[in-house]
Amino acid sequence: MTQPTIAVLLPCYNEAAAIAQTVAGFRAALPDATIYVYDNNSTDATIAVARDAGAVVRSERIQGKGNVVRRMFADIDADVYVMADGDATYDAASAPALVARLLGEQCDMIVGSRVSQVQESYRRGHRFGNAVLTGMLARLFGRSFTDILSGYRVFSRRFVKSFPSLSSGFEIETEISVHALELKMPCAEVETPYYARPEGSASKLSTYGDGFRILGTILTLYRIERPLLFFGAIGVLFAALGVVLGVPLALTYMQTHLVPRFPTAILITGLMIIAALCVFAGLILDTVVRGRREVRRLAYLAHPAPASGA
């Protein structure tokens, strides 16, 4: 067996101040890997600096990290994919350990869980938001990772080529996590240092704007992947409201054999119909989702498991 080919994927937007350091770090850590920098409409010298640093530079014109990741996964063929940001915040020296863990345990994804080296590298708002969103994902999907928003990940080929990326922005990490959880892929986490950005480099992440987008993505994925629970919960709420309104009406009818509040009775009937429709919609969609999940699983199994080579 030959040694597995490794591709380092670095999505970039205005990272001229940090990309050379990032490329150099991964070149030293993984000397046999091919380093790809995908520029996303940068207005600074990111492309020139990355090319001078020795990276293979390509471009994605549709704005948004999710769009860049989708393009990278589609274009690049390798056995192992190391994805990080081009801002020099992730520890390139940890990459060999992440790759070794993926190959040694035949995992499909290794998440580099961030451990801040300086307080400024991981803002308090980001830290709190990550904890909230990670906890929500665990409650909705039953299990999760400790750092679902980490952009430092190592993937197998069968993960990358079976991942139907639909996100356009920073919510891509959440979609990746849910994909792994839903297909029950073998995954692991490894703690890695997380550093402050180099001087002159600015974060593109909006604490509140992107946080709400990620929250919306979690709820959307829950609706798509758990339709019976999602629509069933809505149906239960409508049914409960109908029961609350209906009990006084039923008691009055038992005492007088009259229905004095017809509008309320009509409202209760409507609520119960809506509740039934929600439950049946959930049942139908649950069958559809099961079929889709089987198709995704077969696409995933069409590729061989990662192997360490010889």
PDB file of C-alpha atoms in Angstrom:
ATOM      1  CA  MET A   1       0.000   0.000   0.000  1.00  0.00           C
ATOM      2  CA  THR A   2       1.171   3.499  -0.768  1.00  0.00           C
ATOM      3  CA  GLN A   3       1.190   6.340   1.710  1.00  0.00           C
ATOM      4  CA  PRO A   4      -2.112   8.258   1.796  1.00  0.00           C
ATOM      5  CA  THR A   5      -2.169  11.568  -0.025  1.00  0.00           C
ATOM      6  CA  ILE A   6      -2.895  14.577   2.194  1.00  0.00           C
ATOM      7  CA  ALA A   7      -4.447  17.880   1.143  1.00  0.00           C
ATOM      8  CA  VAL A   8      -4.456  20.930   3.409  1.00  0.00           C
ATOM      9  CA  LEU A   9      -7.452  23.158   2.679  1.00  0.00           C
ATOM     10  CA  LEU A  10      -7.308  26.827   3.696  1.00  0.00           C
ATOM     11  CA  PRO A  11     -10.348  28.995   2.863  1.00  0.00           C
ATOM     12  CA  CYS A  12      -9.310  32.673   2.924  1.00  0.00           C
ATOM     13  CA  TYR A  13     -10.823  36.116   2.792  1.00  0.00           C
ATOM     14  CA  ASN A  14      -8.469  39.085   3.281  1.00  0.00           C
ATOM     15  CA  GLU A  15      -5.798  37.107   5.160  1.00  0.00           C
ATOM     16  CA  ALA A  16      -2.651  38.673   3.625  1.00  0.00           C
ATOM     17  CA  ALA A  17      -1.279  39.350   7.117  1.00  0.00           C
ATOM     18  CA  ALA A  18      -1.509  35.710   8.222  1.00  0.00           C
ATOM     19  CA  ILE A  19      -1.633  33.354   5.246  1.00  0.00           C
ATOM     20  CA  ALA A  20       2.146  33.091   4.725  1.00  0.00           C
ATOM     21  CA  GLN A  21       2.617  32.076   8.363  1.00  0.00           C
ATOM     22  CA  THR A  22      -0.230  29.566   8.059  1.00  0.00           C
ATOM     23  CA  VAL A  23       1.140  27.981   4.883  1.00  0.00           C
ATOM     24  CA  ALA A  24       4.645  27.804   6.351  1.00  0.00           C
ATOM     25  CA  GLY A  25       3.321  26.133   9.504  1.00  0.00           C
ATOM     26  CA  PHE A  26       1.486  23.389   7.615  1.00  0.00           C
ATOM     27  CA  ARG A  27       4.382  22.960   5.203  1.00  0.00           C
ATOM     28  CA  ALA A  28       6.680  22.263   8.169  1.00  0.00           C
ATOM     29  CA  ALA A  29       4.163  19.977   9.903  1.00  0.00           C
ATOM     30  CA  LEU A  30       3.093  18.036   6.795  1.00  0.00           C
ATOM     31  CA  PRO A  31       5.953  18.269   4.275  1.00  0.00           C
ATOM     32  CA  ASP A  32       4.389  15.730   1.897  1.00  0.00           C
ATOM     33  CA  ALA A  33       0.971  17.418   1.799  1.00  0.00           C
ATOM     34  CA  THR A  34      -0.332  19.682  -0.949  1.00  0.00           C
ATOM     35  CA  ILE A  35      -1.505  22.984   0.490  1.00  0.00           C
ATOM     36  CA  TYR A  36      -4.464  24.644  -1.205  1.00  0.00           C
ATOM     37  CA  VAL A  37      -5.529  28.215  -0.535  1.00  0.00           C
ATOM     38  CA  TYR A  38      -9.003  29.078  -1.819  1.00  0.00           C
ATOM     39  CA  ASP A  39      -9.463  32.818  -2.018  1.00  0.00           C
ATOM     40  CA  ASN A  40     -12.972  34.200  -1.554  1.00  0.00           C
ATOM     41  CA  ASN A  41     -12.881  37.615  -3.284  1.00  0.00           C
ATOM     42  CA  SER A  42     -10.118  39.103  -1.127  1.00  0.00           C
ATOM     43  CA  THR A  43      -9.384  42.780  -1.691  1.00  0.00           C
ATOM     44  CA  ASP A  44      -5.873  42.632  -0.242  1.00  0.00           C
ATOM     45  CA  ALA A  45      -2.764  40.718  -1.346  1.00  0.00           C
ATOM     46  CA  THR A  46      -3.894  37.308  -0.048  1.00  0.00           C
ATOM     47  CA  ILE A  47      -3.504  35.593  -3.444  1.00  0.00           C
ATOM     48  CA  ALA A  48      -0.020  36.923  -4.118  1.00  0.00           C
ATOM     49  CA  VAL A  49       1.236  36.207  -0.594  1.00  0.00           C
ATOM     50  CA  ALA A  50      -0.182  32.672  -0.605  1.00  0.00           C
ATOM     51  CA  ARG A  51       1.332  31.932  -4.003  1.00  0.00           C
ATOM     52  CA  ASP A  52       4.720  33.256  -2.905  1.00  0.00           C
ATOM     53  CA  ALA A  53       4.508  31.039   0.189  1.00  0.00           C
ATOM     54  CA  GLY A  54       4.240  27.974  -2.058  1.00  0.00           C
ATOM     55  CA  ALA A  55       0.532  27.172  -1.837  1.00  0.00           C
ATOM     56  CA  VAL A  56      -1.693  26.114  -4.733  1.00  0.00           C
ATOM     57  CA  VAL A  57      -4.031  29.112  -5.038  1.00  0.00           C
ATOM     58  CA  ARG A  58      -7.564  28.875  -6.406  1.00  0.00           C
ATOM     59  CA  SER A  59     -10.621  31.131  -6.190  1.00  0.00           C
ATOM     60  CA  GLU A  60     -14.304  30.850  -5.335  1.00  0.00           C
ATOM     61  CA  ARG A  61     -16.388  33.854  -6.416  1.00  0.00           C
ATOM     62  CA  ILE A  62     -19.561  33.077  -4.456  1.00  0.00           C
ATOM     63  CA  GLN A  63     -19.081  34.797  -1.105  1.00  0.00           C
ATOM     64  CA  GLY A  64     -19.233  32.773   2.101  1.00  0.00           C
ATOM     65  CA  LYS A  65     -17.130  30.124   3.825  1.00  0.00           C
ATOM     66  CA  GLY A  66     -19.710  27.421   3.161  1.00  0.00           C
ATOM     67  CA  ASN A  67     -19.508  28.085  -0.559  1.00  0.00           C
ATOM     68  CA  VAL A  68     -15.703  27.843  -0.422  1.00  0.00           C
ATOM     69  CA  VAL A  69     -15.778  24.561   1.500  1.00  0.00           C
ATOM     70  CA  ARG A  70     -18.266  23.092  -0.986  1.00  0.00           C
ATOM     71  CA  ARG A  71     -15.960  24.042  -3.861  1.00  0.00           C
ATOM     72  CA  MET A  72     -12.862  22.638  -2.142  1.00  0.00           C
ATOM     73  CA  PHE A  73     -14.556  19.333  -1.351  1.00  0.00           C
ATOM     74  CA  ALA A  74     -15.768  19.024  -4.946  1.00  0.00           C
ATOM     75  CA  ASP A  75     -12.491  19.946  -6.661  1.00  0.00           C
ATOM     76  CA  ILE A  76      -9.768  18.247  -4.640  1.00  0.00           C
ATOM     77  CA  ASP A  77      -8.990  14.534  -4.582  1.00  0.00           C
ATOM     78  CA  ALA A  78      -6.985  13.142  -1.690  1.00  0.00           C
ATOM     79  CA  ASP A  79      -7.085  10.384   0.913  1.00  0.00           C
ATOM     80  CA  VAL A  80      -6.943  12.753   3.887  1.00  0.00           C
ATOM     81  CA  TYR A  81      -8.157  16.342   4.058  1.00  0.00           C
ATOM     82  CA  VAL A  82      -6.900  18.785   6.691  1.00  0.00           C
ATOM     83  CA  MET A  83      -9.088  21.877   6.876  1.00  0.00           C
ATOM     84  CA  ALA A  84      -8.145  24.987   8.844  1.00  0.00           C
ATOM     85  CA  ASP A  85      -8.490  28.749   8.574  1.00  0.00           C
ATOM     86  CA  GLY A  86      -5.885  30.950   6.941  1.00  0.00           C
ATOM     87  CA  ASP A  87      -5.553  33.269   9.943  1.00  0.00           C
ATOM     88  CA  ALA A  88      -2.762  31.397  11.797  1.00  0.00           C
ATOM     89  CA  THR A  89      -4.967  30.819  14.851  1.00  0.00           C
ATOM     90  CA  TYR A  90      -4.931  27.015  14.594  1.00  0.00           C
ATOM     91  CA  ASP A  91      -1.854  25.051  15.583  1.00  0.00           C
ATOM     92  CA  ALA A  92      -0.343  23.574  12.425  1.00  0.00           C
ATOM     93  CA  ALA A  93       2.066  21.492  14.517  1.00  0.00           C
ATOM     94  CA  SER A  94      -0.923  19.466  15.779  1.00  0.00           C
ATOM     95  CA  ALA A  95      -1.837  18.330  12.253  1.00  0.00           C
ATOM     96  CA  PRO A  96       0.329  15.147  12.219  1.00  0.00           C
ATOM     97  CA  ALA A  97      -1.320  13.955  15.441  1.00  0.00           C
ATOM     98  CA  LEU A  98      -4.791  14.610  14.011  1.00  0.00           C
ATOM     99  CA  VAL A  99      -3.952  12.764  10.804  1.00  0.00           C
ATOM    100  CA  ALA A 100      -2.402   9.853  12.742  1.00  0.00           C
ATOM    101  CA  ARG A 101      -5.531   9.586  14.888  1.00  0.00           C
ATOM    102  CA  LEU A 102      -7.782   9.517  11.815  1.00  0.00           C
ATOM    103  CA  LEU A 103      -5.719   6.837  10.075  1.00  0.00           C
ATOM    104  CA  GLY A 104      -4.896   4.802  13.149  1.00  0.00           C
ATOM    105  CA  GLU A 105      -8.510   4.518  14.316  1.00  0.00           C
ATOM    106  CA  GLN A 106     -10.023   4.616  10.798  1.00  0.00           C
ATOM    107  CA  CYS A 107     -12.145   7.597  11.715  1.00  0.00           C
ATOM    108  CA  ASP A 108     -13.929   9.819   9.223  1.00  0.00           C
ATOM    109  CA  MET A 109     -13.498  13.098  11.091  1.00  0.00           C
ATOM    110  CA  ILE A 110     -11.199  14.412  13.780  1.00  0.00           C
ATOM    111  CA  VAL A 111     -12.184  17.734  15.349  1.00  0.00           C
ATOM    112  CA  GLY A 112      -9.466  19.989  16.690  1.00  0.00           C
ATOM    113  CA  SER A 113     -11.094  21.181  19.896  1.00  0.00           C
ATOM    114  CA  ARG A 114      -9.766  24.651  20.671  1.00  0.00           C
ATOM    115  CA  VAL A 115      -7.830  25.445  23.838  1.00  0.00           C
ATOM    116  CA  SER A 116      -7.081  29.172  24.023  1.00  0.00           C
ATOM    117  CA  GLN A 117      -3.469  30.130  24.621  1.00  0.00           C
ATOM    118  CA  VAL A 118      -4.304  33.801  25.254  1.00  0.00           C
ATOM    119  CA  GLN A 119      -7.573  35.364  26.382  1.00  0.00           C
ATOM    120  CA  GLU A 120      -7.861  37.589  23.312  1.00  0.00           C
ATOM    121  CA  SER A 121      -7.733  34.663  20.900  1.00  0.00           C
ATOM    122  CA  TYR A 122     -11.203  33.421  21.815  1.00  0.00           C
ATOM    123  CA  ARG A 123     -13.581  36.240  22.742  1.00  0.00           C
ATOM    124  CA  ARG A 124     -15.953  35.728  25.664  1.00  0.00           C
ATOM    125  CA  GLY A 125     -19.012  36.187  23.452  1.00  0.00           C
ATOM    126  CA  HIS A 126     -17.757  33.545  21.030  1.00  0.00           C
ATOM    127  CA  ARG A 127     -16.962  31.182  23.892  1.00  0.00           C
ATOM    128  CA  PHE A 128     -20.422  31.592  25.444  1.00  0.00           C
ATOM    129  CA  GLY A 129     -22.196  31.261  22.099  1.00  0.00           C
ATOM    130  CA  ASN A 130     -20.225  28.130  21.242  1.00  0.00           C
ATOM    131  CA  ALA A 131     -21.165  26.544  24.575  1.00  0.00           C
ATOM    132  CA  VAL A 132     -24.863  27.367  24.088  1.00  0.00           C
ATOM    133  CA  LEU A 133     -24.989  26.102  20.503  1.00  0.00           C
ATOM    134  CA  THR A 134     -22.991  22.969  21.341  1.00  0.00           C
ATOM    135  CA  GLY A 135     -25.352  22.196  24.225  1.00  0.00           C
ATOM    136  CA  MET A 136     -28.398  22.764  22.026  1.00  0.00           C
ATOM    137  CA  LEU A 137     -27.032  20.439  19.345  1.00  0.00           C
ATOM    138  CA  ALA A 138     -26.436  17.738  21.957  1.00  0.00           C
ATOM    139  CA  ARG A 139     -30.001  18.053  23.304  1.00  0.00           C
ATOM    140  CA  LEU A 140     -31.607  18.009  19.871  1.00  0.00           C
ATOM    141  CA  PHE A 141     -29.524  15.263  18.268  1.00  0.00           C
ATOM    142  CA  GLY A 142     -28.693  13.207  21.343  1.00  0.00           C
ATOM    143  CA  ARG A 143     -24.910  13.607  21.156  1.00  0.00           C
ATOM    144  CA  SER A 144     -22.428  16.183  19.991  1.00  0.00           C
ATOM    145  CA  PHE A 145     -18.839  17.413  20.071  1.00  0.00           C
ATOM    146  CA  THR A 146     -17.389  19.762  22.656  1.00  0.00           C
ATOM    147  CA  ASP A 147     -16.533  22.369  20.016  1.00  0.00           C
ATOM    148  CA  ILE A 148     -18.949  22.231  17.072  1.00  0.00           C
ATOM    149  CA  LEU A 149     -17.715  25.544  15.658  1.00  0.00           C
ATOM    150  CA  SER A 150     -14.060  24.588  15.345  1.00  0.00           C
ATOM    151  CA  GLY A 151     -12.755  25.116  11.834  1.00  0.00           C
ATOM    152  CA  TYR A 152      -9.802  22.785  12.414  1.00  0.00           C
ATOM    153  CA  ARG A 153     -10.821  19.347  11.177  1.00  0.00           C
ATOM    154  CA  VAL A 154      -9.343  16.323   9.446  1.00  0.00           C
ATOM    155  CA  PHE A 155     -11.581  14.289   7.123  1.00  0.00           C
ATOM    156  CA  SER A 156     -11.417  11.003   5.305  1.00  0.00           C
ATOM    157  CA  ARG A 157     -12.122  10.851   1.595  1.00  0.00           C
ATOM    158  CA  ARG A 158     -15.408   9.059   2.151  1.00  0.00           C
ATOM    159  CA  PHE A 159     -16.616  11.857   4.422  1.00  0.00           C
ATOM    160  CA  VAL A 160     -15.734  14.612   1.960  1.00  0.00           C
ATOM    161  CA  LYS A 161     -17.172  12.889  -1.090  1.00  0.00           C
ATOM    162  CA  SER A 162     -20.446  11.939   0.631  1.00  0.00           C
ATOM    163  CA  PHE A 163     -21.098  15.319   2.264  1.00  0.00           C
ATOM    164  CA  PRO A 164     -23.925  17.222   0.491  1.00  0.00           C
ATOM    165  CA  SER A 165     -22.853  20.705   1.574  1.00  0.00           C
ATOM    166  CA  LEU A 166     -25.722  23.206   1.457  1.00  0.00           C
ATOM    167  CA  SER A 167     -24.576  25.978   3.813  1.00  0.00           C
ATOM    168  CA  SER A 168     -23.171  29.232   2.490  1.00  0.00           C
ATOM    169  CA  GLY A 169     -21.494  30.844   5.515  1.00  0.00           C
ATOM    170  CA  PHE A 170     -19.918  30.102   8.888  1.00  0.00           C
ATOM    171  CA  GLU A 171     -22.715  27.660   9.705  1.00  0.00           C
ATOM    172  CA  ILE A 172     -20.851  25.087   7.582  1.00  0.00           C
ATOM    173  CA  GLU A 173     -19.160  23.618  10.679  1.00  0.00           C
ATOM    174  CA  THR A 174     -22.569  22.924  12.220  1.00  0.00           C
ATOM    175  CA  GLU A 175     -23.760  21.189   9.052  1.00  0.00           C
ATOM    176  CA  ILE A 176     -20.589  19.091   8.981  1.00  0.00           C
ATOM    177  CA  SER A 177     -21.125  18.040  12.616  1.00  0.00           C
ATOM    178  CA  VAL A 178     -24.763  17.072  12.053  1.00  0.00           C
ATOM    179  CA  HIS A 179     -23.840  15.095   8.920  1.00  0.00           C
ATOM    180  CA  ALA A 180     -21.335  13.051  10.923  1.00  0.00           C
ATOM    181  CA  LEU A 181     -23.787  12.499  13.769  1.00  0.00           C
ATOM    182  CA  GLU A 182     -26.687  11.484  11.544  1.00  0.00           C
ATOM    183  CA  LEU A 183     -24.673   8.909   9.605  1.00  0.00           C
ATOM    184  CA  LYS A 184     -23.072   7.703  12.844  1.00  0.00           C
ATOM    185  CA  MET A 185     -19.575   8.071  11.442  1.00  0.00           C
ATOM    186  CA  PRO A 186     -16.583   7.197  13.599  1.00  0.00           C
ATOM    187  CA  CYS A 187     -15.270  10.541  14.841  1.00  0.00           C
ATOM    188  CA  ALA A 188     -13.006  11.835  17.582  1.00  0.00           C
ATOM    189  CA  GLU A 189     -11.778  15.071  19.130  1.00  0.00           C
ATOM    190  CA  VAL A 190      -8.259  16.158  19.939  1.00  0.00           C
ATOM    191  CA  GLU A 191      -7.475  19.262  21.969  1.00  0.00           C
ATOM    192  CA  THR A 192      -5.318  21.720  20.039  1.00  0.00           C
ATOM    193  CA  PRO A 193      -3.900  25.143  20.949  1.00  0.00           C
ATOM    194  CA  TYR A 194      -5.756  28.187  19.664  1.00  0.00           C
ATOM    195  CA  TYR A 195      -3.790  31.390  19.190  1.00  0.00           C
ATOM    196  CA  ALA A 196      -4.555  35.059  18.729  1.00  0.00           C
ATOM    197  CA  ARG A 197      -4.528  36.436  15.205  1.00  0.00           C
ATOM    198  CA  PRO A 198      -1.291  38.041  13.992  1.00  0.00           C
ATOM    199  CA  GLU A 199      -1.135  41.819  14.108  1.00  0.00           C
ATOM    200  CA  GLY A 200      -2.942  43.340  11.143  1.00  0.00           C
ATOM    201  CA  SER A 201      -5.380  40.423  10.782  1.00  0.00           C
ATOM    202  CA  ALA A 202      -9.054  40.980  11.647  1.00  0.00           C
ATOM    203  CA  SER A 203     -11.786  38.457  12.379  1.00  0.00           C
ATOM    204  CA  LYS A 204     -14.624  38.133   9.848  1.00  0.00           C
ATOM    205  CA  LEU A 205     -16.954  36.459  12.353  1.00  0.00           C
ATOM    206  CA  SER A 206     -19.895  38.432  13.781  1.00  0.00           C
ATOM    207  CA  THR A 207     -20.703  37.211  17.294  1.00  0.00           C
ATOM    208  CA  TYR A 208     -24.444  37.904  17.103  1.00  0.00           C
ATOM    209  CA  GLY A 209     -25.141  37.862  13.364  1.00  0.00           C
ATOM    210  CA  ASP A 210     -23.364  34.591  12.665  1.00  0.00           C
ATOM    211  CA  GLY A 211     -24.515  33.184  15.999  1.00  0.00           C
ATOM    212  CA  PHE A 212     -28.167  33.600  15.027  1.00  0.00           C
ATOM    213  CA  ARG A 213     -27.450  32.132  11.597  1.00  0.00           C
ATOM    214  CA  ILE A 214     -25.899  29.070  13.227  1.00  0.00           C
ATOM    215  CA  LEU A 215     -28.878  28.797  15.587  1.00  0.00           C
ATOM    216  CA  GLY A 216     -31.218  28.931  12.603  1.00  0.00           C
ATOM    217  CA  THR A 217     -29.162  26.238  10.890  1.00  0.00           C
ATOM    218  CA  ILE A 218     -29.432  23.937  13.917  1.00  0.00           C
ATOM    219  CA  LEU A 219     -33.223  24.342  14.020  1.00  0.00           C
ATOM    220  CA  THR A 220     -33.501  23.861  10.254  1.00  0.00           C
ATOM    221  CA  LEU A 221     -31.387  20.706  10.372  1.00  0.00           C
ATOM    222  CA  TYR A 222     -33.490  19.428  13.274  1.00  0.00           C
ATOM    223  CA  ARG A 223     -36.650  19.990  11.212  1.00  0.00           C
ATOM    224  CA  ILE A 224     -35.095  18.176   8.254  1.00  0.00           C
ATOM    225  CA  GLU A 225     -33.479  15.284  10.147  1.00  0.00           C
ATOM    226  CA  ARG A 226     -36.085  14.816  12.906  1.00  0.00           C
ATOM    227  CA  PRO A 227     -39.417  15.707  11.231  1.00  0.00           C
ATOM    228  CA  LEU A 228     -41.550  13.412  13.380  1.00  0.00           C
ATOM    229  CA  LEU A 229     -40.279  14.965  16.605  1.00  0.00           C
ATOM    230  CA  PHE A 230     -40.357  18.512  15.176  1.00  0.00           C
ATOM    231  CA  PHE A 231     -43.852  18.422  13.710  1.00  0.00           C
ATOM    232  CA  GLY A 232     -45.075  16.059  16.428  1.00  0.00           C
ATOM    233  CA  ALA A 233     -44.135  18.637  19.078  1.00  0.00           C
ATOM    234  CA  ILE A 234     -46.071  21.313  17.188  1.00  0.00           C
ATOM    235  CA  GLY A 235     -49.036  18.945  16.913  1.00  0.00           C
ATOM    236  CA  VAL A 236     -48.934  18.226  20.650  1.00  0.00           C
ATOM    237  CA  LEU A 237     -48.966  21.971  21.400  1.00  0.00           C
ATOM    238  CA  PHE A 238     -52.042  22.523  19.221  1.00  0.00           C
ATOM    239  CA  ALA A 239     -53.756  19.476  20.706  1.00  0.00           C
ATOM    240  CA  ALA A 240     -52.977  20.616  24.269  1.00  0.00           C
ATOM    241  CA  LEU A 241     -54.411  24.057  23.519  1.00  0.00           C
ATOM    242  CA  GLY A 242     -57.504  22.402  22.079  1.00  0.00           C
ATOM    243  CA  VAL A 243     -57.929  20.275  25.208  1.00  0.00           C
ATOM    244  CA  VAL A 244     -57.549  23.296  27.513  1.00  0.00           C
ATOM    245  CA  LEU A 245     -60.236  25.156  25.593  1.00  0.00           C
ATOM    246  CA  GLY A 246     -62.407  22.075  25.220  1.00  0.00           C
ATOM    247  CA  VAL A 247     -62.633  20.924  28.846  1.00  0.00           C
ATOM    248  CA  PRO A 248     -64.864  23.834  30.022  1.00  0.00           C
ATOM    249  CA  LEU A 249     -67.000  23.394  26.920  1.00  0.00           C
ATOM    250  CA  ALA A 250     -67.383  19.662  27.580  1.00  0.00           C
ATOM    251  CA  LEU A 251     -68.306  20.256  31.220  1.00  0.00           C
ATOM    252  CA  THR A 252     -70.970  22.783  30.188  1.00  0.00           C
ATOM    253  CA  TYR A 253     -72.405  20.325  27.655  1.00  0.00           C
ATOM    254  CA  MET A 254     -72.538  17.526  30.251  1.00  0.00           C
ATOM    255  CA  GLN A 255     -74.487  19.776  32.616  1.00  0.00           C
ATOM    256  CA  THR A 256     -76.847  21.519  30.161  1.00  0.00           C
ATOM    257  CA  HIS A 257     -76.650  19.448  26.947  1.00  0.00           C
ATOM    258  CA  LEU A 258     -76.020  22.734  25.169  1.00  0.00           C
ATOM    259  CA  VAL A 259     -73.032  24.220  23.357  1.00  0.00           C
ATOM    260  CA  PRO A 260     -73.322  27.934  24.108  1.00  0.00           C
ATOM    261  CA  ARG A 261     -69.952  28.984  22.584  1.00  0.00           C
ATOM    262  CA  PHE A 262     -69.908  27.878  18.961  1.00  0.00           C
ATOM    263  CA  PRO A 263     -66.864  29.993  17.973  1.00  0.00           C
ATOM    264  CA  THR A 264     -64.831  28.251  20.672  1.00  0.00           C
ATOM    265  CA  ALA A 265     -66.081  24.857  19.516  1.00  0.00           C
ATOM    266  CA  ILE A 266     -65.110  25.662  15.920  1.00  0.00           C
ATOM    267  CA  LEU A 267     -61.687  26.861  17.100  1.00  0.00           C
ATOM    268  CA  ILE A 268     -61.142  23.611  19.039  1.00  0.00           C
ATOM    269  CA  THR A 269     -62.068  21.574  15.980  1.00  0.00           C
ATOM    270  CA  GLY A 270     -59.588  23.544  13.880  1.00  0.00           C
ATOM    271  CA  LEU A 271     -56.841  23.098  16.463  1.00  0.00           C
ATOM    272  CA  MET A 272     -57.361  19.345  16.562  1.00  0.00           C
ATOM    273  CA  ILE A 273     -57.331  19.103  12.771  1.00  0.00           C
ATOM    274  CA  ILE A 274     -54.077  21.076  12.624  1.00  0.00           C
ATOM    275  CA  ALA A 275     -52.592  18.848  15.338  1.00  0.00           C
ATOM    276  CA  ALA A 276     -53.519  15.713  13.386  1.00  0.00           C
ATOM    277  CA  LEU A 277     -52.103  17.164  10.167  1.00  0.00           C
ATOM    278  CA  CYS A 278     -48.806  18.001  11.915  1.00  0.00           C
ATOM    279  CA  VAL A 279     -48.442  14.469  13.258  1.00  0.00           C
ATOM    280  CA  PHE A 280     -49.222  12.859   9.900  1.00  0.00           C
ATOM    281  CA  ALA A 281     -46.877  15.281   8.092  1.00  0.00           C
ATOM    282  CA  GLY A 282     -44.149  14.279  10.548  1.00  0.00           C
ATOM    283  CA  LEU A 283     -44.805  10.582   9.912  1.00  0.00           C
ATOM    284  CA  ILE A 284     -44.655  10.999   6.141  1.00  0.00           C
ATOM    285  CA  LEU A 285     -41.535  13.158   6.218  1.00  0.00           C
ATOM    286  CA  ASP A 286     -39.863  10.750   8.649  1.00  0.00           C
ATOM    287  CA  THR A 287     -40.235   7.996   6.041  1.00  0.00           C
ATOM    288  CA  VAL A 288     -38.769  10.278   3.361  1.00  0.00           C
ATOM    289  CA  VAL A 289     -35.836  11.238   5.605  1.00  0.00           C
ATOM    290  CA  ARG A 290     -35.127   7.582   6.332  1.00  0.00           C
ATOM    291  CA  GLY A 291     -34.860   6.914   2.602  1.00  0.00           C
ATOM    292  CA  ARG A 292     -32.566   9.927   2.122  1.00  0.00           C
ATOM    293  CA  ARG A 293     -30.390   8.809   5.009  1.00  0.00           C
ATOM    294  CA  GLU A 294     -30.044   5.350   3.462  1.00  0.00           C
ATOM    295  CA  VAL A 295     -28.961   6.913   0.155  1.00  0.00           C
ATOM    296  CA  ARG A 296     -26.380   9.080   1.919  1.00  0.00           C
ATOM    297  CA  ARG A 297     -25.129   6.063   3.828  1.00  0.00           C
ATOM    298  CA  LEU A 298     -24.696   4.093   0.605  1.00  0.00           C
ATOM    299  CA  ALA A 299     -22.823   7.014  -0.982  1.00  0.00           C
ATOM    300  CA  TYR A 300     -20.601   7.091   2.099  1.00  0.00           C
ATOM    301  CA  LEU A 301     -19.943   3.343   1.939  1.00  0.00           C
ATOM    302  CA  ALA A 302     -19.033   3.561  -1.754  1.00  0.00           C
ATOM    303  CA  HIS A 303     -15.602   4.849  -0.690  1.00  0.00           C
ATOM    304  CA  PRO A 304     -13.011   2.776   1.185  1.00  0.00           C
ATOM    305  CA  ALA A 305     -12.174   3.390   4.814  1.00  0.00           C
ATOM    306  CA  PRO A 306      -9.035   5.443   5.528  1.00  0.00           C
ATOM    307  CA  ALA A 307      -5.891   3.338   5.714  1.00  0.00           C
ATOM    308  CA  SER A 308      -2.493   4.226   7.125  1.00  0.00           C
ATOM    309  CA  GLY A 309      -0.515   2.745   4.240  1.00  0.00           C
ATOM    310  CA  ALA A 310       2.765   0.964   4.559  1.00  0.00           C
TER     311      ALA A 310
END
